[in-house]
Amino acid sequence: MPKLGLTMTEGLLLEWLVDAGSRVAAGDVLFVVETDKVANEITSTQAGEIAEILVAQGETVPVGTVVGRWCTDADEPQTAAGQTSDAGEAASGHSPATDLHQVEPVQPDVEEARVPVDVPARLRATPLARRLAAEHDVDLHTVPGTGPRGRIKAQDVRMAVATDPSDLAVSCAAEVSGPQGGAASISADAGRSGTRTAAHGRIRTMARRLVQAKQDIPHFYLFVEAEVSQLLVLRQQLIEAGFAPRPTINHFLIAAVAHALLRHPEQNRIWDDDGIIAFDTPDVGVAVTTEQGLMAPVLHGLSGAALDGLAARANALVERARNGRCAADDLHGGAITLSNAGMLGATYMAPIINPPQSAILGVGAVRPVFRPDAQGQPVLCQELGLTLAADHRLHDGASGMRFLKAVVDLLQTPHQLLRTLP
């Protein structure tokens, strides 16, 4: 089981795409590992033969566990440690079985889902494409693939389904009416009924992680408002001046959090097994709603970035997340995530920390409110509600408020956010 992140301790072996005895070429996908945030395709680094599968798909095992063994095609057979084997092994033309726990993870086209066992594993298709094909009774051998090396993607299957609407209708009816769709009618109590569907691996993992986070992390919350009238004016001025990419409130918020982390580096830390990891760079996670559920990819290496560069990188990261194309590095790191529910009309949001991070900033909608000025006269203000959820093992009310006040100061005097991050 490869280690795919700084704090990853275990992984779910979601599926095997090869069998014992299978021949593989360099670059072939061997198996898929699901972490708390993404499914990672683990590929072969060289040609060889799968000798033995030791961990069945669906099992969760610690990092470093040997999940299988293989024999590589080498001029001089090597053991797992890289030493030349004996003459008998050399005569066989293959090296002894090598552990499959340090092959390289790549993500040319990652889509998360569990793969039905009745779909041929040899077919080159993404996991989600396989699941959709099984749900809609589509023969993947008849679907042209538009992915790398002709790989079939979920969109290819959707296009195939769209050519025959009756197939989609039958499939949808089966999903809500009986076991074939993974759903069954249940009676909660007298006079009430509903359907029960099995949650796929991603949903189960996310649910487990959120429950664990709420139980294991001692949350505390701080609530403030930022008066953002100047920020709204500046944003409109930038838009009218042709600033590209078009700035959003979220772009300013990301910049404010990054600047505040540099002002208060004690906030840029996480708790790790009775130790503390302090980060050197102001990396900021961004909560993104996708078809596969909520994701929190991380913007890395913001030092040296101005607002326009930050905005462009944030847009690209969100696009990758929504298209299921995040790399493993996109989904790890950082001490804080920004979760903006303002566009949905929420006034305040008290979010749950995304472990192993130590904080999350919930953002509400901008609201027009009247506040008294120095003379007691009502003045129309534009206020943004902010909620900081923080890990009490690392932070306290005083340190949390210092950080929040820095964010508020930056939002209320937004020209500071046009400066390049140190």
Coordinates of C-alpha atoms in Angstrom, one line a residue:
M1 CA 0.0 0.0 0.0
P2 CA 1.7 3.2 -1.2
K3 CA 1.9 6.3 0.9
L4 CA 0.0 9.0 -1.1
G5 CA 0.1 11.8 1.4
L6 CA 1.9 13.3 4.4
T7 CA -0.5 11.9 7.0
M8 CA -1.9 8.9 5.2
T9 CA -1.7 5.8 7.4
E10 CA -4.0 3.4 5.5
G11 CA -5.8 3.0 2.2
L12 CA -8.7 1.1 0.7
L13 CA -7.7 -1.2 -2.1
L14 CA -10.7 -0.3 -4.2
E15 CA -10.2 -2.7 -7.1
W16 CA -7.7 -4.9 -8.9
L17 CA -7.4 -4.4 -12.7
V18 CA -5.2 -7.5 -13.1
D19 CA -5.3 -11.1 -12.0
A20 CA -2.6 -13.5 -10.7
G21 CA -0.8 -14.7 -13.8
S22 CA -1.6 -11.6 -15.9
R23 CA 1.1 -10.1 -18.1
V24 CA 1.5 -6.3 -17.7
A25 CA 3.4 -3.7 -19.6
A26 CA 5.0 -0.5 -18.2
G27 CA 2.2 2.0 -17.6
D28 CA -0.6 -0.5 -17.1
V29 CA -2.9 0.2 -14.2
L30 CA -2.5 -2.5 -11.6
F31 CA -4.9 -1.5 -8.9
V32 CA -6.8 1.5 -7.5
V33 CA -6.3 2.9 -4.0
E34 CA -9.0 5.1 -2.4
T35 CA -7.9 7.5 0.3
D36 CA -10.2 9.9 2.2
K37 CA -10.1 12.3 -0.7
V38 CA -9.5 10.6 -4.1
A39 CA -9.0 7.4 -5.9
N40 CA -5.4 6.8 -7.1
E41 CA -4.5 4.5 -10.0
I42 CA -1.3 2.6 -9.3
T43 CA 0.6 1.7 -12.4
S44 CA 3.3 -0.8 -13.3
T45 CA 6.8 0.8 -13.7
Q46 CA 8.0 -2.0 -16.0
A47 CA 6.8 -5.1 -17.9
G48 CA 6.4 -8.3 -16.0
E49 CA 3.9 -10.9 -14.7
I50 CA 1.6 -10.8 -11.6
A51 CA 2.7 -13.7 -9.4
E52 CA 0.3 -13.4 -6.5
I53 CA -2.4 -11.1 -5.1
L54 CA -2.3 -10.9 -1.3
V55 CA -4.9 -8.2 -0.5
A56 CA -8.4 -8.6 -1.9
Q57 CA -10.2 -5.6 -3.3
G58 CA -12.4 -3.9 -0.8
E59 CA -9.9 -4.4 2.1
T60 CA -8.4 -1.4 4.0
V61 CA -4.8 -2.0 5.0
P62 CA -2.0 0.1 6.6
V63 CA 0.6 1.9 4.4
G64 CA 3.5 -0.3 3.6
T65 CA 1.4 -3.5 3.5
V66 CA 2.4 -5.8 0.7
V67 CA -0.7 -6.1 -1.5
G68 CA 0.8 -8.4 -4.2
R69 CA 3.9 -9.8 -5.8
W70 CA 5.2 -9.7 -9.4
C71 CA 8.1 -10.9 -11.5
T72 CA 9.7 -8.3 -13.7
D73 CA 11.1 -8.9 -17.2
A74 CA 14.8 -8.1 -16.6
D75 CA 18.1 -9.0 -18.2
E76 CA 19.4 -10.1 -14.8
P77 CA 16.8 -11.2 -12.4
Q78 CA 16.6 -9.1 -9.2
T79 CA 15.1 -9.7 -5.8
A80 CA 12.9 -7.1 -4.2
A81 CA 16.0 -5.6 -2.6
G82 CA 17.7 -5.3 -6.0
Q83 CA 20.3 -8.2 -5.5
T84 CA 21.0 -10.7 -8.2
S85 CA 19.1 -14.0 -7.7
D86 CA 20.6 -17.5 -7.9
A87 CA 21.4 -19.4 -11.1
G88 CA 18.1 -21.3 -11.1
E89 CA 16.1 -18.1 -11.0
A90 CA 18.2 -16.6 -13.7
A91 CA 17.5 -19.5 -15.9
S92 CA 13.8 -19.0 -15.6
G93 CA 14.0 -15.6 -17.4
H94 CA 12.1 -13.8 -14.6
S95 CA 13.1 -12.2 -11.3
P96 CA 11.7 -13.5 -8.1
A97 CA 8.3 -12.1 -7.1
T98 CA 8.7 -8.4 -6.1
D99 CA 6.5 -6.6 -3.6
L100 CA 3.8 -4.4 -5.2
H101 CA 3.8 -1.6 -2.6
Q102 CA 6.2 0.9 -4.1
V103 CA 5.0 1.2 -7.6
E104 CA 4.3 4.8 -8.9
P105 CA 0.8 6.4 -8.5
V106 CA -0.3 8.4 -11.5
Q107 CA -3.6 10.0 -12.3
P108 CA -4.0 10.6 -16.1
D109 CA -7.8 10.4 -15.7
V110 CA -9.1 9.6 -12.2
E111 CA -12.8 9.0 -11.6
E112 CA -13.9 7.5 -8.4
A113 CA -16.3 4.6 -8.1
R114 CA -16.4 0.9 -7.2
V115 CA -16.1 -1.4 -10.2
P116 CA -18.6 -4.3 -10.6
V117 CA -16.9 -7.7 -10.8
D118 CA -18.8 -8.6 -14.0
V119 CA -17.0 -6.0 -16.1
P120 CA -13.8 -7.3 -17.8
A121 CA -10.8 -5.9 -15.9
R122 CA -8.7 -6.0 -19.1
L123 CA -10.8 -3.3 -20.8
R124 CA -9.2 0.1 -20.6
A125 CA -11.8 2.2 -18.9
T126 CA -12.1 4.5 -15.8
P127 CA -13.7 3.1 -12.6
L128 CA -16.7 5.4 -12.9
A129 CA -17.2 4.4 -16.6
R130 CA -17.3 0.7 -15.6
R131 CA -19.9 1.4 -12.9
L132 CA -22.1 3.5 -15.2
A133 CA -21.8 0.8 -17.9
A134 CA -23.0 -1.9 -15.5
E135 CA -25.8 0.3 -14.2
H136 CA -27.1 1.0 -17.7
D137 CA -26.3 -2.4 -19.3
V138 CA -23.8 -0.9 -21.8
D139 CA -21.3 -3.2 -23.4
L140 CA -18.0 -1.3 -23.0
H141 CA -16.6 -3.1 -26.0
T142 CA -19.0 -1.1 -28.1
V143 CA -18.1 2.3 -26.6
P144 CA -15.4 4.4 -28.3
G145 CA -13.0 5.8 -25.7
T146 CA -11.9 9.5 -25.9
G147 CA -9.4 9.3 -23.0
P148 CA -5.6 8.7 -23.3
R149 CA -4.7 5.6 -25.4
G150 CA -8.4 5.2 -26.2
R151 CA -9.5 4.8 -22.6
I152 CA -13.2 4.9 -22.0
K153 CA -14.4 7.7 -19.7
A154 CA -17.7 8.2 -17.9
Q155 CA -18.8 10.8 -20.4
D156 CA -18.3 8.2 -23.2
V157 CA -20.7 5.9 -21.4
R158 CA -23.2 8.7 -20.8
M159 CA -23.1 9.5 -24.5
A160 CA -23.8 5.8 -25.3
V161 CA -26.7 5.8 -22.9
A162 CA -28.1 9.0 -24.4
T163 CA -28.4 7.3 -27.8
D164 CA -31.0 5.0 -26.4
P165 CA -33.3 6.8 -23.9
S166 CA -35.2 3.6 -23.2
D167 CA -32.1 2.1 -21.6
L168 CA -31.8 5.0 -19.2
A169 CA -35.5 4.8 -18.3
V170 CA -35.3 1.1 -17.6
S171 CA -32.1 1.5 -15.6
C172 CA -33.5 4.4 -13.5
A173 CA -36.7 2.4 -12.8
A174 CA -34.7 -0.6 -11.7
E175 CA -32.6 1.6 -9.3
V176 CA -35.6 2.7 -7.3
S177 CA -37.7 -0.5 -7.6
G178 CA -35.5 -3.4 -6.7
P179 CA -32.2 -5.1 -5.9
Q180 CA -30.8 -4.9 -9.5
G181 CA -30.2 -1.2 -9.0
G182 CA -28.8 -1.6 -5.6
A183 CA -32.0 -0.2 -4.0
A184 CA -34.8 -1.8 -2.1
S185 CA -38.1 -0.6 -0.7
I186 CA -38.1 -0.4 3.1
S187 CA -40.8 0.4 5.7
A188 CA -39.5 2.8 8.3
D189 CA -42.8 2.5 10.3
A190 CA -46.5 2.1 9.7
G191 CA -47.7 4.3 6.9
R192 CA -44.2 5.3 5.7
S193 CA -42.0 3.8 3.1
G194 CA -38.8 4.7 1.2
T195 CA -35.8 3.3 -0.6
R196 CA -32.4 2.2 0.6
T197 CA -29.3 2.4 -1.6
A198 CA -25.8 1.2 -0.8
A199 CA -23.4 4.1 -0.3
H200 CA -20.3 3.7 -2.6
G201 CA -16.8 3.7 -1.2
R202 CA -16.2 7.5 -1.5
I203 CA -19.4 8.4 0.4
R204 CA -18.6 5.8 3.1
T205 CA -15.0 7.1 3.5
M206 CA -16.1 10.7 3.7
A207 CA -18.8 9.8 6.3
R208 CA -16.3 7.9 8.4
R209 CA -13.8 10.7 8.2
L210 CA -16.3 13.4 9.2
V211 CA -17.5 11.4 12.2
Q212 CA -13.9 10.7 13.2
A213 CA -13.0 14.4 12.8
K214 CA -15.9 15.6 15.0
Q215 CA -15.0 13.0 17.6
D216 CA -11.2 13.2 17.6
I217 CA -10.7 17.0 17.0
P218 CA -11.7 19.3 19.9
H219 CA -13.5 22.0 17.8
F220 CA -14.1 25.5 19.0
Y221 CA -15.7 28.3 16.9
L222 CA -15.2 32.0 16.6
F223 CA -17.7 34.3 14.7
V224 CA -16.9 37.8 13.3
E225 CA -18.2 40.1 10.5
A226 CA -16.1 41.9 7.9
E227 CA -17.4 45.2 6.4
V228 CA -16.6 44.6 2.7
S229 CA -18.0 47.7 0.9
Q230 CA -14.5 48.7 -0.2
L231 CA -13.8 45.2 -1.4
L232 CA -16.9 45.1 -3.6
V233 CA -16.0 48.5 -5.1
L234 CA -12.4 47.3 -5.8
R235 CA -13.7 44.1 -7.4
Q236 CA -16.0 46.1 -9.7
Q237 CA -13.2 48.4 -10.6
L238 CA -10.9 45.5 -11.5
I239 CA -13.7 43.9 -13.6
E240 CA -14.3 47.2 -15.5
A241 CA -10.5 47.6 -16.1
G242 CA -10.4 44.1 -17.7
F243 CA -8.6 42.3 -14.9
A244 CA -8.2 38.7 -15.8
P245 CA -9.2 36.3 -14.7
R246 CA -12.4 37.9 -13.5
P247 CA -12.0 38.3 -9.7
T248 CA -14.5 36.7 -7.3
I249 CA -15.1 37.2 -3.6
N250 CA -13.5 33.7 -3.2
H251 CA -10.3 34.9 -4.8
F252 CA -10.0 37.8 -2.3
L253 CA -10.8 35.4 0.6
I254 CA -8.1 33.0 -0.5
A255 CA -5.6 35.8 -0.7
A256 CA -6.7 37.2 2.7
V257 CA -6.2 33.7 4.3
A258 CA -2.8 33.3 2.7
H259 CA -1.6 36.7 3.8
A260 CA -3.0 36.1 7.3
L261 CA -1.1 32.8 7.6
L262 CA 2.1 34.6 6.8
R263 CA 1.3 37.2 9.5
H264 CA 0.5 34.5 12.0
P265 CA 2.6 31.4 11.3
E266 CA 1.4 29.7 14.5
Q267 CA -1.9 29.2 12.6
N268 CA -0.1 27.3 9.8
R269 CA 0.3 24.1 11.8
I270 CA -1.4 20.7 12.2
W271 CA -1.5 18.1 15.0
D272 CA 0.1 14.8 14.0
D273 CA 0.2 11.9 16.5
D274 CA 1.1 13.9 19.6
G275 CA 3.5 16.0 17.4
I276 CA 3.1 19.3 15.6
I277 CA 3.9 19.9 11.9
A278 CA 4.5 23.5 11.0
F279 CA 4.3 24.4 7.3
D280 CA 6.6 26.9 5.6
T281 CA 4.3 28.0 2.8
P282 CA 0.8 29.5 3.0
D283 CA -1.1 26.7 1.3
V284 CA -4.9 27.1 1.4
G285 CA -7.6 24.4 0.9
V286 CA -10.7 25.3 -1.1
A287 CA -14.0 23.4 -0.6
V288 CA -15.5 22.4 -3.9
T289 CA -18.9 20.8 -4.6
T290 CA -18.6 18.1 -7.3
E291 CA -20.7 15.3 -8.7
Q292 CA -18.8 12.9 -6.5
G293 CA -19.5 14.9 -3.3
L294 CA -17.5 17.6 -1.5
M295 CA -13.8 17.9 -2.1
A296 CA -11.2 20.2 -0.6
P297 CA -8.2 20.5 -3.0
V298 CA -5.3 22.6 -1.8
L299 CA -3.6 25.6 -3.5
H300 CA 0.1 25.0 -3.0
G301 CA 3.1 27.4 -3.3
L302 CA 1.3 30.7 -3.2
S303 CA 4.4 32.5 -2.1
G304 CA 5.3 35.0 -4.8
A305 CA 1.8 35.0 -6.3
A306 CA -0.2 38.2 -7.0
L307 CA -4.0 38.3 -7.0
D308 CA -4.3 37.6 -10.8
G309 CA -2.0 34.6 -10.6
L310 CA -3.7 33.3 -7.5
A311 CA -7.1 33.6 -9.2
A312 CA -5.9 31.7 -12.3
R313 CA -4.5 28.9 -10.2
A314 CA -7.6 28.7 -8.0
N315 CA -9.8 28.5 -11.1
A316 CA -7.7 25.7 -12.6
L317 CA -7.7 23.8 -9.3
V318 CA -11.5 24.0 -9.0
E319 CA -11.9 22.9 -12.6
R320 CA -9.7 19.8 -12.0
A321 CA -11.7 18.9 -8.9
R322 CA -15.0 19.2 -10.7
N323 CA -13.8 17.1 -13.6
G324 CA -12.3 14.4 -11.3
R325 CA -8.7 15.2 -12.5
C326 CA -7.0 16.3 -9.2
A327 CA -3.5 14.9 -8.8
A328 CA -2.6 13.4 -5.4
D329 CA -0.6 16.5 -4.5
D330 CA -3.7 18.6 -5.0
L331 CA -5.5 16.8 -2.2
H332 CA -2.9 16.9 0.5
G333 CA -1.2 19.5 2.7
G334 CA -2.2 22.8 4.1
A335 CA -3.4 23.7 7.6
I336 CA -6.7 25.4 6.7
T337 CA -9.6 25.2 4.2
L338 CA -11.9 27.9 3.0
S339 CA -15.5 26.8 2.7
N340 CA -17.8 29.4 1.2
A341 CA -21.6 28.8 1.5
G342 CA -22.5 32.5 0.8
M343 CA -23.6 31.9 -2.8
L344 CA -26.2 29.5 -1.4
G345 CA -27.6 32.2 0.9
A346 CA -26.1 31.0 4.3
T347 CA -25.6 33.8 6.8
Y348 CA -23.1 31.9 8.8
M349 CA -21.5 28.5 8.5
A350 CA -20.0 26.4 11.3
P351 CA -18.0 23.8 9.3
I352 CA -16.2 20.6 10.4
I353 CA -12.4 20.6 10.2
N354 CA -11.0 18.5 7.4
P355 CA -8.4 16.2 9.1
P356 CA -5.4 16.4 9.3
Q357 CA -5.8 20.1 9.0
S358 CA -6.3 22.2 12.1
A359 CA -8.8 24.8 11.0
I360 CA -11.5 25.7 8.5
L361 CA -13.0 29.1 7.7
G362 CA -16.7 29.1 7.0
V363 CA -18.0 32.0 4.9
G364 CA -21.5 33.3 4.6
A365 CA -23.3 35.7 2.3
V366 CA -22.7 39.4 2.0
R367 CA -25.6 41.2 3.7
P368 CA -26.7 44.8 3.6
V369 CA -27.2 46.0 7.2
F370 CA -27.4 49.4 8.8
R371 CA -24.9 50.2 11.5
P372 CA -24.4 53.5 13.5
D373 CA -21.5 55.7 12.6
A374 CA -19.4 57.8 15.0
Q375 CA -22.3 60.3 15.4
G376 CA -24.9 57.5 15.9
Q377 CA -26.4 57.9 12.4
P378 CA -27.4 54.8 10.5
V379 CA -25.0 53.9 7.7
L380 CA -25.6 51.2 5.1
C381 CA -22.8 48.5 5.4
Q382 CA -22.1 45.3 3.4
E383 CA -21.1 42.7 5.9
L384 CA -19.7 39.2 5.4
G385 CA -20.1 36.6 8.2
L386 CA -17.0 34.5 9.0
T387 CA -16.7 31.5 11.2
L388 CA -13.4 30.0 12.2
A389 CA -13.5 26.4 13.4
A390 CA -10.1 25.5 15.0
D391 CA -8.4 22.6 16.7
H392 CA -8.1 23.4 20.4
R393 CA -5.0 21.2 20.7
L394 CA -3.1 23.8 18.7
H395 CA -5.1 27.0 18.9
D396 CA -7.1 28.9 21.5
G397 CA -9.5 31.8 21.5
A398 CA -6.8 34.5 21.6
S399 CA -4.7 33.0 18.7
G400 CA -7.7 32.3 16.7
M401 CA -9.0 35.9 17.1
R402 CA -5.6 37.3 16.1
F403 CA -5.8 35.3 12.9
L404 CA -9.4 36.2 12.2
K405 CA -8.7 39.9 12.9
A406 CA -5.9 39.8 10.3
V407 CA -8.3 38.3 7.7
V408 CA -10.9 41.0 8.5
D409 CA -8.3 43.8 8.3
L410 CA -7.2 42.5 4.9
L411 CA -10.8 42.3 3.6
Q412 CA -11.7 45.7 4.9
T413 CA -8.7 47.4 3.3
P414 CA -8.6 45.2 0.2
H415 CA -5.9 47.0 -1.7
Q416 CA -3.4 45.1 0.5
L417 CA -4.6 42.0 -1.3
L418 CA -3.2 43.3 -4.6
R419 CA 0.3 42.9 -3.3
T420 CA 2.4 39.9 -4.2
L421 CA 2.5 37.3 -1.4
P422 CA 6.0 37.3 0.2

